[in-house]
Amino acid sequence: MNSRKFIYSSRHARAVVAFVLLVVVCISVGVRRAGAQTLSGVERDRGRAMLGIIRDEVKKNYYDATYRGMDVDARFKAAEEKIGQATSLGQVFGIIAQALAELNDSHTFFLPPPRAARADYGWEMQTIGDKTFIVAVKPGSDAEAKGVKEGDELLLLDGFKPSRANIWKMNYRYHTLAPTAGVRMVLQSPDQGPRSLDVKTKIVEGKRRLDFREIESEDIWNYLREADADAHHNRHRYYEDMEGVFVWKMPRFDLSADEIDSMMSRAKKRKAMILDLRGNGGGLVTTLQRLVANVFDHDVKIADLKGRKEMKPHIAKTRGGDNVFKGKLVVLIDSKSGSASELFARLVQLEKRGTVIGDRSAGAVMRAQPYTYEMGAATVISYGVLITDADLIMTDGKSLEHTGVTPDELLLPTAQDLAARRDPVLARAAAILGLNLTPDKAGTLFPLEWRK
């Protein structure tokens, strides 16, 4: 389970925490810019140094001492040789990332140096069942202008077929490792043949040198505004005007105990709760434990931890009595529900506490720790790696990694639902609780918000 995120009770506090983790002067590579530049000897040596440090951390901290059968020394030696032939920083970062990808572990991956520019693709994709669809198109984007439509099936992206098995790697490549200035998409609308489109990415340029030495620096306040906008975009939303049912759209497990208690105090005033964990990729162990403590009237073992060393299991101690929500519970999940979301959904099933509906979850359930580094003197470059330190074994003796949670009721939006922005899953959850909520109305409760 991903434990990278920090949690504070205000959005500005989260921004400040992120700010103090930055280096005083940050040099970043621009989108696609690194791939076009000639790799210098210094940059090649830095790549080798990054690779060596990450190799040593994996050998020391990875939860499986056999490294899932991979010969770590041989794998990283081959990567070092490839760096010797690389012609760009983008290639170097890709080589380092690929060395870790060989572990096939959802929570072990390279965190490259931050970028000065941000790529806004103007569209979002998601696996639904066994197919991948365009689920959102940004107004005013090149994607919209070129005719990309919500509900289009994405057959190929730059020549590669997206699938449940590789979509997380594709998202990592396009959003973290090597954002690109444009993509070629092969799409298919319902009842139509495939079509190929070249879609440009909007590049939001940032400064390549950020000066945080003076408290009145414009760079500081621009960074804080950006962080605050991100916090707003990922805020928790709820809807309580639905005949005694509380609907909580939970984007990630990032709330403090007090914040969880405050949200659940609203739910306790209702006869039932729909907890929407679709798109929730996970977060903090402590947030998960507190949520469980508010939903179960007895202490619950969430999972045993399996690693190199003996570890105590994750236990959630109930808040007990009137502090616990006792109403009916329906949990919504989809292919983007990962980590803590999957643990909670599976726990609801194992404890027979409620009903889980939607699509099979991501199957990305491990516990990981971040390791961050800096190199350089006058110019400091930051980078890092996330390394799994434990597998999580549920009370049925099984791990959810690469398996995910199969809903009690499998319900998939159709291409037509996506195009019309209907939400049949939320509508079905309401029906389970005895309410009449149309898919069209359900689709308006939590509209998609694009980051500006």
Short mmCIF file of C-alpha atoms in Angstrom, two decimals:
data_model
loop_
_atom_site.label_atom_id
_atom_site.label_comp_id
_atom_site.label_asym_id
_atom_site.label_seq_id
_atom_site.Cartn_x
_atom_site.Cartn_y
_atom_site.Cartn_z
CA MET A 1 0.00 0.00 0.00
CA ASN A 2 1.39 3.31 -1.05
CA SER A 3 2.55 5.33 1.97
CA ARG A 4 4.14 8.24 0.13
CA LYS A 5 1.47 10.83 0.82
CA PHE A 6 1.53 13.34 3.66
CA ILE A 7 -1.66 14.36 5.39
CA TYR A 8 -2.47 17.60 7.16
CA SER A 9 -5.78 19.14 8.13
CA SER A 10 -5.62 21.99 5.64
CA ARG A 11 -4.78 22.22 1.97
CA HIS A 12 -2.19 24.92 2.61
CA ALA A 13 -0.44 22.72 5.16
CA ARG A 14 -0.11 19.97 2.56
CA ALA A 15 1.37 22.51 0.16
CA VAL A 16 3.91 23.66 2.74
CA VAL A 17 4.94 20.07 3.51
CA ALA A 18 5.55 19.46 -0.18
CA PHE A 19 7.42 22.74 -0.45
CA VAL A 20 9.94 21.99 2.30
CA LEU A 21 10.82 18.72 0.57
CA LEU A 22 12.02 20.60 -2.50
CA VAL A 23 15.62 21.54 -3.07
CA VAL A 24 16.65 25.21 -2.86
CA VAL A 25 17.45 25.34 -6.53
CA CYS A 26 15.75 22.82 -8.80
CA ILE A 27 16.81 22.05 -12.35
CA SER A 28 14.34 19.86 -14.25
CA VAL A 29 14.15 18.38 -17.71
CA GLY A 30 11.40 19.64 -19.99
CA VAL A 31 8.80 17.53 -21.77
CA ARG A 32 10.42 15.73 -24.69
CA ARG A 33 13.25 18.26 -24.45
CA ALA A 34 15.57 15.76 -22.78
CA GLY A 35 15.05 13.26 -25.55
CA ALA A 36 16.31 15.74 -28.14
CA GLN A 37 19.44 16.81 -26.32
CA THR A 38 22.86 15.20 -26.56
CA LEU A 39 23.76 13.32 -23.40
CA SER A 40 26.87 14.76 -21.73
CA GLY A 41 29.46 12.71 -19.88
CA VAL A 42 28.39 14.26 -16.57
CA GLU A 43 24.75 13.33 -17.19
CA ARG A 44 25.74 9.77 -18.12
CA ASP A 45 27.76 9.45 -14.91
CA ARG A 46 24.84 10.79 -12.90
CA GLY A 47 22.58 8.19 -14.50
CA ARG A 48 24.97 5.44 -13.52
CA ALA A 49 25.15 6.82 -9.99
CA MET A 50 21.33 6.89 -9.72
CA LEU A 51 21.16 3.31 -10.97
CA GLY A 52 23.78 2.12 -8.48
CA ILE A 53 22.09 3.77 -5.50
CA ILE A 54 18.69 2.36 -6.47
CA ARG A 55 20.16 -1.12 -6.95
CA ASP A 56 21.66 -1.04 -3.45
CA GLU A 57 18.35 0.12 -1.92
CA VAL A 58 16.45 -2.66 -3.67
CA LYS A 59 18.94 -5.30 -2.50
CA LYS A 60 18.69 -4.01 1.06
CA ASN A 61 15.00 -3.23 1.38
CA TYR A 62 12.88 -5.17 -1.13
CA TYR A 63 10.44 -7.40 0.74
CA ASP A 64 11.33 -10.58 -1.16
CA ALA A 65 14.93 -11.66 -0.60
CA THR A 66 14.74 -13.70 -3.83
CA TYR A 67 13.60 -10.60 -5.75
CA ARG A 68 10.83 -12.65 -7.38
CA GLY A 69 13.47 -14.80 -9.04
CA MET A 70 15.29 -11.91 -10.69
CA ASP A 71 19.09 -11.79 -10.66
CA VAL A 72 19.40 -8.21 -9.40
CA ASP A 73 23.13 -7.83 -10.03
CA ALA A 74 22.88 -9.16 -13.57
CA ARG A 75 19.81 -7.07 -14.34
CA PHE A 76 21.35 -3.83 -13.10
CA LYS A 77 24.67 -4.64 -14.76
CA ALA A 78 22.86 -4.94 -18.08
CA ALA A 79 21.13 -1.63 -17.37
CA GLU A 80 24.47 0.03 -16.65
CA GLU A 81 25.80 -1.16 -20.00
CA LYS A 82 22.71 0.25 -21.74
CA ILE A 83 23.29 3.62 -20.07
CA GLY A 84 26.73 3.57 -21.67
CA GLN A 85 25.00 3.49 -25.07
CA ALA A 86 22.21 5.96 -24.25
CA THR A 87 21.99 9.19 -26.24
CA SER A 88 19.59 11.21 -24.05
CA LEU A 89 18.47 11.72 -20.47
CA GLY A 90 15.08 10.35 -21.42
CA GLN A 91 16.71 7.08 -22.46
CA VAL A 92 18.71 6.95 -19.21
CA PHE A 93 15.58 7.37 -17.11
CA GLY A 94 13.79 4.75 -19.17
CA ILE A 95 16.61 2.27 -18.63
CA ILE A 96 16.52 2.80 -14.85
CA ALA A 97 12.73 2.44 -14.83
CA GLN A 98 12.85 -0.75 -16.89
CA ALA A 99 15.34 -2.35 -14.49
CA LEU A 100 12.76 -2.00 -11.72
CA ALA A 101 9.83 -2.94 -13.97
CA GLU A 102 11.34 -6.42 -14.34
CA LEU A 103 10.16 -7.10 -10.78
CA ASN A 104 6.55 -6.76 -11.97
CA ASP A 105 5.67 -5.09 -8.69
CA SER A 106 2.95 -2.42 -8.62
CA HIS A 107 4.64 -0.43 -5.85
CA THR A 108 8.32 -0.53 -6.83
CA PHE A 109 9.28 2.09 -9.38
CA PHE A 110 11.69 4.91 -10.22
CA LEU A 111 10.79 8.51 -9.35
CA PRO A 112 12.72 10.58 -11.92
CA PRO A 113 13.77 14.20 -11.38
CA PRO A 114 10.77 16.56 -11.54
CA ARG A 115 10.03 18.32 -14.80
CA ALA A 116 9.82 22.02 -15.49
CA ALA A 117 6.90 21.54 -17.89
CA ARG A 118 3.59 19.73 -17.35
CA ALA A 119 1.88 17.72 -20.08
CA ASP A 120 -1.88 18.22 -20.39
CA TYR A 121 -3.10 15.54 -22.79
CA GLY A 122 -6.72 16.66 -22.77
CA TRP A 123 -8.13 13.12 -22.49
CA GLU A 124 -8.21 10.28 -19.99
CA MET A 125 -8.33 6.54 -20.55
CA GLN A 126 -9.54 3.69 -18.35
CA THR A 127 -9.85 -0.05 -18.59
CA ILE A 128 -13.45 -1.19 -18.17
CA GLY A 129 -13.78 -4.94 -18.14
CA ASP A 130 -11.31 -6.18 -20.73
CA LYS A 131 -11.38 -3.07 -22.96
CA THR A 132 -9.90 0.41 -22.67
CA PHE A 133 -12.06 3.47 -23.29
CA ILE A 134 -11.71 7.23 -23.45
CA VAL A 135 -13.62 8.28 -20.33
CA ALA A 136 -13.07 12.05 -20.46
CA VAL A 137 -12.19 14.70 -23.07
CA LYS A 138 -11.21 18.20 -21.98
CA PRO A 139 -13.16 21.06 -23.55
CA GLY A 140 -10.95 23.22 -25.74
CA SER A 141 -8.24 20.57 -26.07
CA ASP A 142 -6.70 19.36 -29.30
CA ALA A 143 -8.25 15.98 -28.53
CA GLU A 144 -11.71 17.54 -28.67
CA ALA A 145 -10.85 19.42 -31.85
CA LYS A 146 -9.58 16.23 -33.53
CA GLY A 147 -12.78 14.34 -32.68
CA VAL A 148 -11.78 12.21 -29.70
CA LYS A 149 -15.02 11.31 -27.92
CA GLU A 150 -15.95 9.95 -24.54
CA GLY A 151 -16.98 6.33 -25.03
CA ASP A 152 -14.45 5.71 -27.83
CA GLU A 153 -12.62 2.43 -27.42
CA LEU A 154 -8.84 2.99 -27.45
CA LEU A 155 -7.42 0.25 -29.65
CA LEU A 156 -3.83 1.49 -29.94
CA LEU A 157 -1.75 4.25 -28.35
CA ASP A 158 1.44 4.99 -30.26
CA GLY A 159 1.23 1.48 -31.67
CA PHE A 160 0.70 -0.29 -28.34
CA LYS A 161 -2.54 -1.94 -27.23
CA PRO A 162 -3.57 -0.86 -23.71
CA SER A 163 -4.80 -3.61 -21.38
CA ARG A 164 -5.45 -4.26 -17.71
CA ALA A 165 -1.97 -5.71 -17.40
CA ASN A 166 -0.07 -2.77 -18.90
CA ILE A 167 -2.22 0.33 -18.47
CA TRP A 168 -0.51 1.35 -15.23
CA LYS A 169 2.83 1.16 -17.04
CA MET A 170 1.45 3.29 -19.87
CA ASN A 171 0.18 5.91 -17.41
CA TYR A 172 3.58 5.89 -15.68
CA ARG A 173 5.36 6.34 -18.98
CA TYR A 174 3.12 9.16 -20.30
CA HIS A 175 2.61 11.08 -17.06
CA THR A 176 5.79 10.51 -15.03
CA LEU A 177 8.68 9.00 -16.92
CA ALA A 178 8.52 10.50 -20.40
CA PRO A 179 5.60 12.86 -21.16
CA THR A 180 5.25 13.44 -24.87
CA ALA A 181 4.26 16.39 -27.05
CA GLY A 182 1.77 14.32 -29.03
CA VAL A 183 0.29 10.84 -29.43
CA ARG A 184 -1.15 8.73 -32.23
CA MET A 185 -4.43 7.10 -31.25
CA VAL A 186 -6.46 4.41 -32.98
CA LEU A 187 -10.05 4.77 -31.76
CA GLN A 188 -13.35 3.10 -32.45
CA SER A 189 -16.75 4.58 -31.69
CA PRO A 190 -19.77 2.28 -31.26
CA ASP A 191 -21.06 0.92 -34.59
CA GLN A 192 -18.18 2.53 -36.50
CA GLY A 193 -14.86 1.39 -37.88
CA PRO A 194 -11.43 2.24 -36.41
CA ARG A 195 -9.94 5.67 -37.08
CA SER A 196 -6.42 7.01 -36.51
CA LEU A 197 -5.78 10.44 -35.01
CA ASP A 198 -2.67 12.45 -34.19
CA VAL A 199 -3.40 14.45 -31.05
CA LYS A 200 -1.19 17.22 -29.68
CA THR A 201 -0.41 17.66 -26.01
CA LYS A 202 -0.71 21.05 -24.35
CA ILE A 203 2.63 21.80 -22.70
CA VAL A 204 2.29 24.00 -19.63
CA GLU A 205 5.74 25.53 -19.33
CA GLY A 206 7.38 26.13 -15.97
CA LYS A 207 10.66 27.72 -14.98
CA ARG A 208 13.71 25.51 -15.31
CA ARG A 209 15.32 27.25 -12.36
CA LEU A 210 13.25 27.81 -9.23
CA ASP A 211 14.64 30.13 -6.57
CA PHE A 212 13.20 29.49 -3.09
CA ARG A 213 15.90 31.35 -1.16
CA GLU A 214 13.80 34.45 -0.42
CA ILE A 215 10.47 34.15 1.42
CA GLU A 216 8.96 36.79 -0.87
CA SER A 217 10.08 34.90 -3.97
CA GLU A 218 7.40 34.67 -6.65
CA ASP A 219 8.44 31.06 -7.23
CA ILE A 220 7.40 30.12 -3.68
CA TRP A 221 3.91 31.55 -4.04
CA ASN A 222 3.43 30.15 -7.54
CA TYR A 223 4.35 26.73 -6.18
CA LEU A 224 1.94 27.07 -3.24
CA ARG A 225 -0.88 28.16 -5.56
CA GLU A 226 -0.22 25.14 -7.78
CA ALA A 227 -0.23 22.81 -4.77
CA ASP A 228 -3.44 24.36 -3.48
CA ALA A 229 -5.09 23.89 -6.88
CA ASP A 230 -4.04 20.23 -6.84
CA ALA A 231 -5.51 19.79 -3.35
CA HIS A 232 -8.80 21.32 -4.52
CA HIS A 233 -8.89 19.06 -7.56
CA ASN A 234 -8.43 15.99 -5.31
CA ARG A 235 -10.77 17.09 -2.52
CA HIS A 236 -13.29 14.74 -0.93
CA ARG A 237 -16.85 15.36 -2.08
CA TYR A 238 -20.15 14.16 -0.67
CA TYR A 239 -23.87 14.24 -1.38
CA GLU A 240 -26.43 13.86 1.40
CA ASP A 241 -29.70 15.00 -0.16
CA MET A 242 -30.85 11.51 -1.14
CA GLU A 243 -33.56 10.15 1.18
CA GLY A 244 -31.37 9.14 4.09
CA VAL A 245 -28.37 7.94 2.09
CA PHE A 246 -24.93 9.54 2.44
CA VAL A 247 -22.75 9.36 -0.69
CA TRP A 248 -19.02 9.93 -0.21
CA LYS A 249 -16.76 10.36 -3.22
CA MET A 250 -13.35 9.50 -1.73
CA PRO A 251 -10.50 10.28 -4.18
CA ARG A 252 -7.65 8.94 -2.03
CA PHE A 253 -6.81 7.80 1.48
CA ASP A 254 -5.21 11.01 2.70
CA LEU A 255 -7.33 12.20 5.62
CA SER A 256 -6.35 12.46 9.27
CA ALA A 257 -8.24 10.60 11.99
CA ASP A 258 -10.18 13.76 12.89
CA GLU A 259 -11.12 14.34 9.26
CA ILE A 260 -12.34 10.75 8.87
CA ASP A 261 -14.36 11.06 12.08
CA SER A 262 -15.88 14.32 10.88
CA MET A 263 -16.95 12.82 7.55
CA MET A 264 -18.35 9.71 9.23
CA SER A 265 -20.33 11.88 11.67
CA ARG A 266 -22.34 12.95 8.63
CA ALA A 267 -22.84 9.35 7.53
CA LYS A 268 -24.05 8.30 10.99
CA LYS A 269 -27.04 10.61 10.62
CA ARG A 270 -28.20 8.53 7.64
CA LYS A 271 -29.58 5.01 7.30
CA ALA A 272 -27.06 4.02 4.63
CA MET A 273 -23.82 5.06 2.96
CA ILE A 274 -22.45 4.67 -0.55
CA LEU A 275 -18.66 4.87 -0.43
CA ASP A 276 -17.38 5.63 -3.92
CA LEU A 277 -13.80 4.39 -4.21
CA ARG A 278 -13.70 4.44 -8.00
CA GLY A 279 -10.48 6.03 -9.19
CA ASN A 280 -9.03 5.92 -5.64
CA GLY A 281 -5.47 4.62 -5.97
CA GLY A 282 -4.82 4.26 -2.23
CA GLY A 283 -2.87 6.27 0.31
CA LEU A 284 -2.09 6.13 4.00
CA VAL A 285 -2.34 3.09 6.24
CA THR A 286 -3.53 5.30 9.09
CA THR A 287 -6.42 6.65 7.02
CA LEU A 288 -7.52 3.13 6.14
CA GLN A 289 -7.36 2.03 9.77
CA ARG A 290 -9.46 4.97 10.92
CA LEU A 291 -12.08 4.39 8.25
CA VAL A 292 -12.37 0.74 9.28
CA ALA A 293 -12.60 1.81 12.93
CA ASN A 294 -15.66 3.92 12.03
CA VAL A 295 -17.45 1.22 10.02
CA PHE A 296 -16.94 -1.97 12.07
CA ASP A 297 -18.26 -2.52 15.60
CA HIS A 298 -15.36 -4.84 16.50
CA ASP A 299 -11.60 -4.83 16.12
CA VAL A 300 -10.59 -6.05 12.67
CA LYS A 301 -7.39 -7.47 11.26
CA ILE A 302 -6.92 -5.80 7.90
CA ALA A 303 -3.98 -7.89 6.72
CA ASP A 304 -0.82 -9.69 7.75
CA LEU A 305 2.44 -8.29 6.44
CA LYS A 306 4.83 -10.61 4.67
CA GLY A 307 8.39 -9.34 4.31
CA ARG A 308 11.99 -10.11 5.11
CA LYS A 309 11.43 -9.47 8.80
CA GLU A 310 8.59 -10.42 11.08
CA MET A 311 6.05 -7.59 11.15
CA LYS A 312 2.94 -6.90 13.16
CA PRO A 313 -0.33 -7.18 11.24
CA HIS A 314 -2.39 -4.13 10.37
CA ILE A 315 -5.17 -3.98 12.96
CA ALA A 316 -8.00 -1.47 13.13
CA LYS A 317 -9.46 -0.97 16.60
CA THR A 318 -13.12 -0.07 16.50
CA ARG A 319 -14.24 3.27 17.89
CA GLY A 320 -17.13 1.32 19.39
CA GLY A 321 -20.66 2.12 20.52
CA ASP A 322 -22.36 5.17 19.08
CA ASN A 323 -19.13 6.22 17.35
CA VAL A 324 -19.56 3.49 14.73
CA PHE A 325 -21.69 3.81 11.59
CA LYS A 326 -24.25 1.00 11.78
CA GLY A 327 -26.23 1.60 8.60
CA LYS A 328 -26.17 -0.30 5.32
CA LEU A 329 -23.04 0.05 3.21
CA VAL A 330 -22.40 -0.17 -0.52
CA VAL A 331 -18.85 0.24 -1.85
CA LEU A 332 -18.10 1.18 -5.47
CA ILE A 333 -14.84 0.13 -7.13
CA ASP A 334 -13.36 0.11 -10.63
CA SER A 335 -10.12 -0.73 -12.41
CA LYS A 336 -8.47 2.39 -10.93
CA SER A 337 -9.30 1.43 -7.34
CA GLY A 338 -5.96 0.36 -5.90
CA SER A 339 -4.12 -0.42 -2.70
CA ALA A 340 -6.04 0.84 0.37
CA SER A 341 -9.26 0.95 -1.68
CA GLU A 342 -8.91 -2.71 -2.49
CA LEU A 343 -8.10 -3.65 1.09
CA PHE A 344 -11.21 -1.86 2.35
CA ALA A 345 -13.49 -3.37 -0.31
CA ARG A 346 -12.20 -6.88 0.30
CA LEU A 347 -12.52 -6.42 4.06
CA VAL A 348 -16.19 -5.46 3.59
CA GLN A 349 -16.67 -8.72 1.68
CA LEU A 350 -14.79 -10.93 4.13
CA GLU A 351 -16.59 -9.46 7.13
CA LYS A 352 -19.95 -9.48 5.29
CA ARG A 353 -20.39 -5.81 6.20
CA GLY A 354 -21.88 -4.61 2.92
CA THR A 355 -22.06 -4.97 -0.85
CA VAL A 356 -19.26 -4.22 -3.32
CA ILE A 357 -20.27 -3.37 -6.90
CA GLY A 358 -18.58 -2.12 -10.05
CA ASP A 359 -15.54 -3.42 -11.96
CA ARG A 360 -12.67 -5.62 -10.79
CA SER A 361 -10.09 -3.49 -8.97
CA ALA A 362 -6.50 -2.75 -10.00
CA GLY A 363 -4.68 -5.55 -8.15
CA ALA A 364 -2.02 -3.12 -6.90
CA VAL A 365 -1.79 -3.98 -3.21
CA MET A 366 1.60 -3.85 -1.52
CA ARG A 367 3.15 -1.71 1.20
CA ALA A 368 5.98 0.52 0.05
CA GLN A 369 8.40 3.08 1.38
CA PRO A 370 9.90 6.03 -0.51
CA TYR A 371 13.63 6.73 -0.68
CA THR A 372 14.65 10.17 -1.96
CA TYR A 373 18.07 11.47 -2.92
CA GLU A 374 19.88 14.55 -4.15
CA MET A 375 23.02 14.92 -6.20
CA GLY A 376 25.02 17.93 -7.21
CA ALA A 377 26.31 21.03 -5.43
CA ALA A 378 25.41 24.41 -6.94
CA THR A 379 22.80 22.67 -9.06
CA VAL A 380 20.94 20.03 -7.05
CA ILE A 381 18.94 17.27 -8.75
CA SER A 382 16.39 15.32 -6.73
CA TYR A 383 15.12 11.84 -7.58
CA GLY A 384 13.85 8.80 -5.76
CA VAL A 385 12.50 5.28 -5.75
CA LEU A 386 9.49 3.61 -4.18
CA ILE A 387 10.29 0.12 -2.88
CA THR A 388 7.86 -2.53 -1.64
CA ASP A 389 8.75 -3.65 1.88
CA ALA A 390 5.80 -6.02 2.46
CA ASP A 391 3.07 -7.98 0.74
CA LEU A 392 -0.33 -7.83 2.43
CA ILE A 393 -2.13 -11.11 3.11
CA MET A 394 -5.84 -10.92 3.83
CA THR A 395 -7.57 -13.09 6.45
CA ASP A 396 -8.50 -15.59 3.73
CA GLY A 397 -4.78 -16.22 3.25
CA LYS A 398 -4.59 -14.49 -0.13
CA SER A 399 -2.79 -11.47 -1.57
CA LEU A 400 -4.64 -9.04 -3.83
CA GLU A 401 -1.55 -8.11 -5.85
CA HIS A 402 -2.18 -8.78 -9.58
CA THR A 403 -5.57 -10.26 -8.62
CA GLY A 404 -7.69 -7.41 -7.33
CA VAL A 405 -11.14 -7.52 -5.81
CA THR A 406 -13.98 -9.10 -7.76
CA PRO A 407 -17.19 -7.21 -6.91
CA ASP A 408 -20.20 -8.96 -5.46
CA GLU A 409 -22.03 -7.51 -8.43
CA LEU A 410 -20.05 -6.87 -11.60
CA LEU A 411 -21.48 -3.84 -13.37
CA LEU A 412 -19.69 -2.09 -16.23
CA PRO A 413 -20.62 1.21 -17.88
CA THR A 414 -21.10 0.83 -21.63
CA ALA A 415 -19.57 3.03 -24.32
CA GLN A 416 -22.99 4.65 -24.64
CA ASP A 417 -23.05 5.36 -20.88
CA LEU A 418 -19.65 7.05 -21.11
CA ALA A 419 -20.70 9.14 -24.11
CA ALA A 420 -23.88 10.28 -22.32
CA ARG A 421 -22.08 10.72 -18.98
CA ARG A 422 -24.46 8.34 -17.28
CA ASP A 423 -23.47 6.52 -14.08
CA PRO A 424 -25.27 3.16 -13.95
CA VAL A 425 -23.06 1.93 -11.10
CA LEU A 426 -24.04 4.69 -8.67
CA ALA A 427 -27.65 4.31 -9.78
CA ARG A 428 -27.53 0.58 -9.01
CA ALA A 429 -26.02 1.28 -5.57
CA ALA A 430 -28.98 3.52 -4.83
CA ALA A 431 -31.39 0.82 -6.01
CA ILE A 432 -29.79 -1.71 -3.66
CA LEU A 433 -30.63 0.69 -0.84
CA GLY A 434 -34.21 1.06 -2.03
CA LEU A 435 -33.90 4.40 -3.82
CA ASN A 436 -34.82 5.44 -7.34
CA LEU A 437 -31.86 7.25 -8.89
CA THR A 438 -31.56 7.27 -12.66
CA PRO A 439 -28.16 6.76 -14.31
CA ASP A 440 -28.54 10.21 -15.91
CA LYS A 441 -29.09 11.90 -12.55
CA ALA A 442 -26.32 9.86 -10.91
CA GLY A 443 -23.92 11.10 -13.56
CA THR A 444 -24.49 14.71 -12.47
CA LEU A 445 -23.71 14.29 -8.74
CA PHE A 446 -19.91 14.37 -9.04
CA PRO A 447 -19.03 15.91 -12.41
CA LEU A 448 -15.50 15.56 -13.71
CA GLU A 449 -13.32 18.58 -12.91
CA TRP A 450 -10.32 19.28 -15.08
CA ARG A 451 -7.22 20.75 -13.52
CA LYS A 452 -6.73 24.30 -14.80
#
